[in-house]
Short mmCIF file of C-alpha atoms in Angstrom, two decimals:
data_model
loop_
_atom_site.label_atom_id
_atom_site.label_comp_id
_atom_site.label_asym_id
_atom_site.label_seq_id
_atom_site.Cartn_x
_atom_site.Cartn_y
_atom_site.Cartn_z
CA MET S 1 10.78 12.70 -11.19
CA LEU S 2 11.93 9.14 -12.13
CA GLU S 3 10.45 7.78 -8.81
CA ARG S 4 7.10 9.38 -9.69
CA LEU S 5 7.16 7.92 -13.20
CA LEU S 6 7.96 4.50 -11.89
CA SER S 7 5.16 4.72 -9.41
CA VAL S 8 2.66 5.59 -12.09
CA ALA S 9 4.03 2.84 -14.32
CA SER S 10 3.77 0.39 -11.57
CA PHE S 11 0.19 1.43 -10.75
CA LEU S 12 -0.85 1.14 -14.45
CA ILE S 13 0.80 -2.33 -14.75
CA GLY S 14 -1.02 -3.39 -11.73
CA TRP S 15 -4.40 -2.38 -13.14
CA VAL S 16 -3.65 -4.19 -16.41
CA CYS S 17 -2.88 -7.42 -14.51
CA LEU S 18 -5.90 -7.05 -12.35
CA LEU S 19 -8.25 -6.41 -15.35
CA PHE S 20 -6.73 -9.39 -17.13
CA ALA S 21 -7.45 -11.52 -14.10
CA ILE S 22 -11.07 -10.31 -13.93
CA TYR S 23 -11.90 -10.73 -17.58
CA ARG S 24 -10.18 -14.08 -18.03
CA VAL S 25 -12.21 -16.62 -16.18
CA ASN S 26 -9.61 -19.19 -16.29
CA ALA S 27 -6.75 -16.74 -15.08
CA THR S 28 -5.08 -17.86 -11.89
CA ALA S 29 -5.31 -15.93 -8.52
CA ALA S 30 -1.55 -15.24 -8.82
CA ILE S 31 -2.18 -12.80 -11.59
CA GLY S 32 -4.70 -10.88 -9.53
CA THR S 33 -2.29 -10.98 -6.40
CA VAL S 34 0.57 -9.56 -8.57
CA GLY S 35 -1.77 -6.88 -9.96
CA LEU S 36 -2.77 -5.85 -6.43
CA SER S 37 0.72 -5.79 -5.17
CA LEU S 38 1.89 -3.69 -8.07
CA MET S 39 -0.99 -1.18 -7.55
CA ALA S 40 -0.18 -0.97 -3.78
CA ALA S 41 3.59 -0.36 -4.29
CA PRO S 42 3.26 3.53 -4.73
CA LEU S 43 1.16 3.62 -1.59
CA LEU S 44 3.63 1.78 0.69
CA PRO S 45 5.70 4.91 1.69
CA ALA S 46 2.55 6.86 2.60
CA ALA S 47 1.13 3.77 4.42
CA ALA S 48 4.40 3.49 6.36
CA ALA S 49 4.31 7.24 7.32
CA ILE S 50 0.75 7.04 8.51
CA LEU S 51 1.55 3.91 10.59
CA LYS S 52 4.68 5.66 12.10
CA ALA S 53 2.53 8.71 12.92
CA TRP S 54 -0.11 6.58 14.46
CA LEU S 55 2.37 4.67 16.61
CA VAL S 56 4.04 7.86 17.79
CA SER S 57 0.63 9.38 18.76
CA ARG S 58 -0.25 6.28 20.66
CA ALA S 59 3.05 6.18 22.52
CA THR S 60 2.60 9.87 23.34
CA ALA S 61 -0.94 9.28 24.65
CA ASN S 62 0.16 6.33 26.70
CA SER S 63 3.07 8.26 28.34
CA GLN S 64 0.77 11.03 29.27
CA LYS S 65 -1.62 8.57 30.80
CA ARG S 66 1.29 7.13 32.84
CA GLY S 67 2.18 10.44 34.11
CA LYS S 68 -1.22 11.21 35.60
CA ARG S 69 -1.21 8.20 37.86
#
């Protein structure tokens, strides 16, 4: 429950930083970068799981191709 709350809070803080960077013309690019990284933080475990599944599927496909030779 706490992890979910922290993920939502991180996402919202990221949006606030990004909106601040968009609406303030003289804001530095670092604020936007921090905003994007905070928004992406809750998605990192999902991205890692997708990448792992993709790598496993590629390894399985490659091993099946080698067996047919």
